[in-house]
Amino acid sequence: MTPSLAGASGETLAADADARDHAGVFVRRDEQNMFAGVASRDKDPRRSFARWRRPRSRTRSRRGVRRGDASSINFNTVWTSIFEPLPTFGFLDRLGRESIWGQRHALDYHVVGSDAAGVVLRTGSLVRNWKVGDEVTVHCNYVDDQDPSSHDDSMMASNQRIWGFETNFGGLADIAVVRANQLMPKPRQLTWEEAAVNALCNSTAYRMLVSRNGQAGHPG
């Protein structure tokens, strides 16, 4: 965020977002075989990751557009960068075949990142609990809240995905596109950087150690 926008209202931030293109970190579909024959330890993400400017995103009814103040690198981001164990474009194509809404994800580039914290810039028409200007952190569990299989345990949903890994428009960008049910209020005591590194790893650990569907103490 530029100093001139520090402390600006949500409306000002949204207007600024509309006025310019945005940068993102991505991999390209036509480069997914660039490491063929190279040992995993020798695959260099600096070769595959690129940074470029893209047009602003348009919001769908159940989604919000978030300005990124901070994000983080996870193992799945590294996997995406070296196209292991599979290139993530297969995930995007599968999502694209599911619905007209999913088609927007199946592109020739993949904007990555599965953790983030930032400010809501725009909301879809069906978003009820969030508004422009809200400071939020984002969790990566990407599910259809209308799918009954997700109601008891969203991790067991038939269409559960990880945002920014199995979907496009992830957190390593000026602007990210998220589902409304991915948002949580940013803890006031945390910096942007601290708020942006917790959701994926902490929720995974919590599930494994505490939740009734976890594996703590499992002999396997």
XYZ file of C-alpha atoms in Angstrom:
220
model
C 0.000 0.000 0.000
C 1.344 3.417 -0.881
C 1.821 5.910 1.994
C -0.864 8.167 0.528
C -3.455 5.407 1.106
C -2.479 4.583 4.679
C -5.611 4.885 6.826
C -7.797 5.636 3.813
C -11.473 4.706 3.838
C -12.721 1.569 2.155
C -14.377 3.650 -0.534
C -11.069 5.399 -1.310
C -9.245 2.084 -1.466
C -11.875 0.598 -3.773
C -11.693 3.606 -6.079
C -7.915 3.305 -6.215
C -8.225 -0.400 -7.029
C -10.512 0.398 -9.943
C -8.121 3.002 -11.282
C -5.080 0.832 -11.937
C -3.827 -2.604 -12.843
C -2.373 -4.910 -10.216
C 0.719 -7.036 -9.774
C 0.765 -10.738 -8.979
C 3.172 -13.690 -8.709
C 2.323 -16.510 -11.090
C 3.460 -19.511 -13.077
C 2.717 -20.062 -16.761
C 0.965 -23.011 -18.369
C 3.368 -23.063 -21.323
C 6.320 -23.464 -18.930
C 5.022 -26.382 -16.877
C 7.547 -28.755 -18.477
C 10.525 -26.458 -17.984
C 12.077 -28.708 -15.313
C 11.684 -31.993 -17.175
C 14.562 -34.290 -16.268
C 15.790 -32.035 -13.453
C 16.074 -33.438 -9.901
C 13.635 -31.880 -7.430
C 16.407 -30.333 -5.332
C 17.756 -28.542 -8.417
C 14.471 -26.988 -9.541
C 14.719 -23.250 -8.921
C 11.428 -21.361 -8.263
C 13.157 -18.170 -9.354
C 13.055 -19.531 -12.881
C 9.354 -20.415 -12.882
C 7.819 -17.622 -10.829
C 7.168 -14.363 -12.611
C 5.680 -11.036 -11.596
C 3.500 -9.015 -13.895
C 0.638 -6.579 -13.960
C -2.894 -7.739 -14.723
C -6.245 -5.995 -15.099
C -8.459 -5.575 -12.047
C -10.660 -8.510 -11.067
C -14.446 -8.545 -11.337
C -16.455 -9.791 -8.392
C -18.988 -12.621 -8.507
C -22.004 -12.726 -6.243
C -20.532 -14.828 -3.423
C -16.995 -13.511 -3.661
C -15.021 -10.531 -2.483
C -11.974 -8.735 -3.802
C -9.254 -8.198 -1.232
C -6.291 -5.869 -1.345
C -3.253 -7.742 -0.140
C -1.250 -6.170 2.667
C 0.672 -9.388 3.378
C 0.896 -12.981 2.274
C 3.213 -15.928 2.863
C 4.964 -18.868 1.247
C 3.753 -22.390 1.998
C 4.873 -25.803 0.836
C 2.106 -25.841 -1.760
C 3.457 -22.588 -3.218
C 6.840 -24.237 -3.658
C 5.204 -27.329 -5.169
C 3.397 -25.106 -7.658
C 6.648 -23.379 -8.601
C 8.429 -26.646 -9.466
C 5.320 -28.299 -10.935
C 5.400 -31.179 -8.456
C 3.906 -33.626 -7.784
C 1.671 -32.432 -10.640
C 1.371 -29.104 -12.454
C -1.445 -27.160 -10.818
C -3.030 -26.329 -14.167
C -4.732 -29.718 -14.014
C -6.465 -28.566 -10.807
C -7.556 -25.322 -12.466
C -8.896 -27.143 -15.514
C -10.911 -29.519 -13.328
C -12.457 -26.567 -11.503
C -13.156 -24.927 -14.841
C -15.209 -27.922 -15.977
C -17.506 -27.803 -12.945
C -19.429 -24.609 -13.652
C -19.488 -21.333 -15.528
C -18.096 -19.732 -12.369
C -15.216 -22.175 -12.264
C -14.257 -21.461 -15.864
C -12.591 -18.204 -14.891
C -9.906 -20.146 -12.998
C -8.741 -22.251 -15.961
C -6.321 -19.758 -17.464
C -2.857 -19.875 -18.966
C -1.397 -18.423 -15.765
C -1.853 -19.325 -12.102
C -1.658 -16.601 -9.440
C -0.471 -18.406 -6.312
C -0.590 -17.945 -2.545
C -2.734 -19.670 0.106
C -2.407 -17.246 3.033
C -3.207 -13.558 3.170
C -4.354 -10.570 5.175
C -5.720 -7.353 3.756
C -8.680 -5.036 3.242
C -11.970 -5.821 1.480
C -12.233 -3.686 -1.645
C -15.410 -5.011 -3.209
C -18.119 -7.521 -2.352
C -20.531 -9.560 -4.437
C -24.277 -9.025 -4.283
C -24.889 -11.996 -1.947
C -22.156 -11.169 0.572
C -23.896 -10.270 3.846
C -21.365 -10.114 6.656
C -18.495 -8.187 5.093
C -18.215 -4.694 3.697
C -15.700 -2.571 1.842
C -12.967 -1.423 4.204
C -13.081 -4.421 6.566
C -9.641 -5.625 7.683
C -9.509 -9.387 7.264
C -7.343 -12.448 7.220
C -8.061 -15.263 4.767
C -8.127 -18.993 5.342
C -7.450 -21.279 2.418
C -10.292 -23.816 2.693
C -12.220 -23.315 -0.546
C -15.590 -25.090 -0.492
C -19.092 -24.649 -1.858
C -21.242 -23.764 1.164
C -24.308 -25.013 -0.745
C -22.875 -28.538 -0.998
C -24.397 -30.689 1.798
C -21.212 -32.729 2.049
C -19.467 -29.669 3.512
C -21.984 -28.943 6.248
C -20.626 -31.303 8.919
C -16.933 -30.926 8.158
C -15.827 -28.709 5.318
C -12.548 -30.584 4.946
C -14.576 -33.662 4.029
C -16.538 -31.854 1.315
C -16.657 -33.552 -2.047
C -15.365 -30.395 -3.730
C -12.927 -29.142 -1.068
C -9.906 -27.301 -2.447
C -7.007 -25.193 -1.256
C -7.252 -21.589 -2.410
C -4.275 -20.388 -4.442
C -3.137 -23.970 -5.060
C -6.162 -25.660 -6.598
C -7.808 -22.350 -7.513
C -6.569 -19.218 -9.216
C -6.212 -15.602 -7.992
C -4.348 -16.428 -4.761
C -2.801 -14.275 -2.076
C 0.562 -13.342 -3.625
C -0.939 -10.432 -5.500
C -2.060 -6.849 -4.985
C -5.635 -8.026 -5.502
C -6.959 -11.492 -4.616
C -10.374 -13.055 -5.211
C -11.823 -15.064 -2.322
C -15.106 -16.605 -1.221
C -16.903 -14.746 1.548
C -16.729 -17.797 3.814
C -12.919 -17.670 3.681
C -12.796 -14.358 5.522
C -12.107 -13.812 9.221
C -11.621 -10.525 11.099
C -7.970 -9.536 11.344
C -6.863 -9.738 15.011
C -6.125 -6.168 16.058
C -3.054 -7.128 18.080
C -1.314 -8.688 15.078
C 0.644 -6.913 12.381
C -0.368 -7.537 8.777
C 2.545 -9.934 8.386
C 1.639 -11.865 11.560
C -2.005 -12.093 10.506
C -1.050 -13.416 7.083
C 0.982 -16.465 8.129
C -1.353 -18.313 10.484
C -4.380 -19.723 8.730
C -3.085 -22.600 6.614
C -0.473 -24.094 8.941
C -2.249 -23.382 12.228
C -5.599 -24.717 11.043
C -3.904 -27.859 9.712
C -2.150 -28.441 13.017
C -5.318 -27.730 15.015
C -7.314 -30.176 12.947
C -4.729 -32.914 13.290
C -4.220 -32.476 17.040
C -7.554 -31.267 18.411
C -10.527 -31.770 16.120
C -12.664 -34.899 16.271
C -11.570 -35.723 12.724
C -7.885 -35.287 13.446
C -5.254 -38.005 13.492
C -3.521 -37.349 16.827
C -2.592 -40.674 18.377
C -3.563 -42.565 15.234
C -1.262 -45.582 14.766
C -0.710 -44.592 11.146
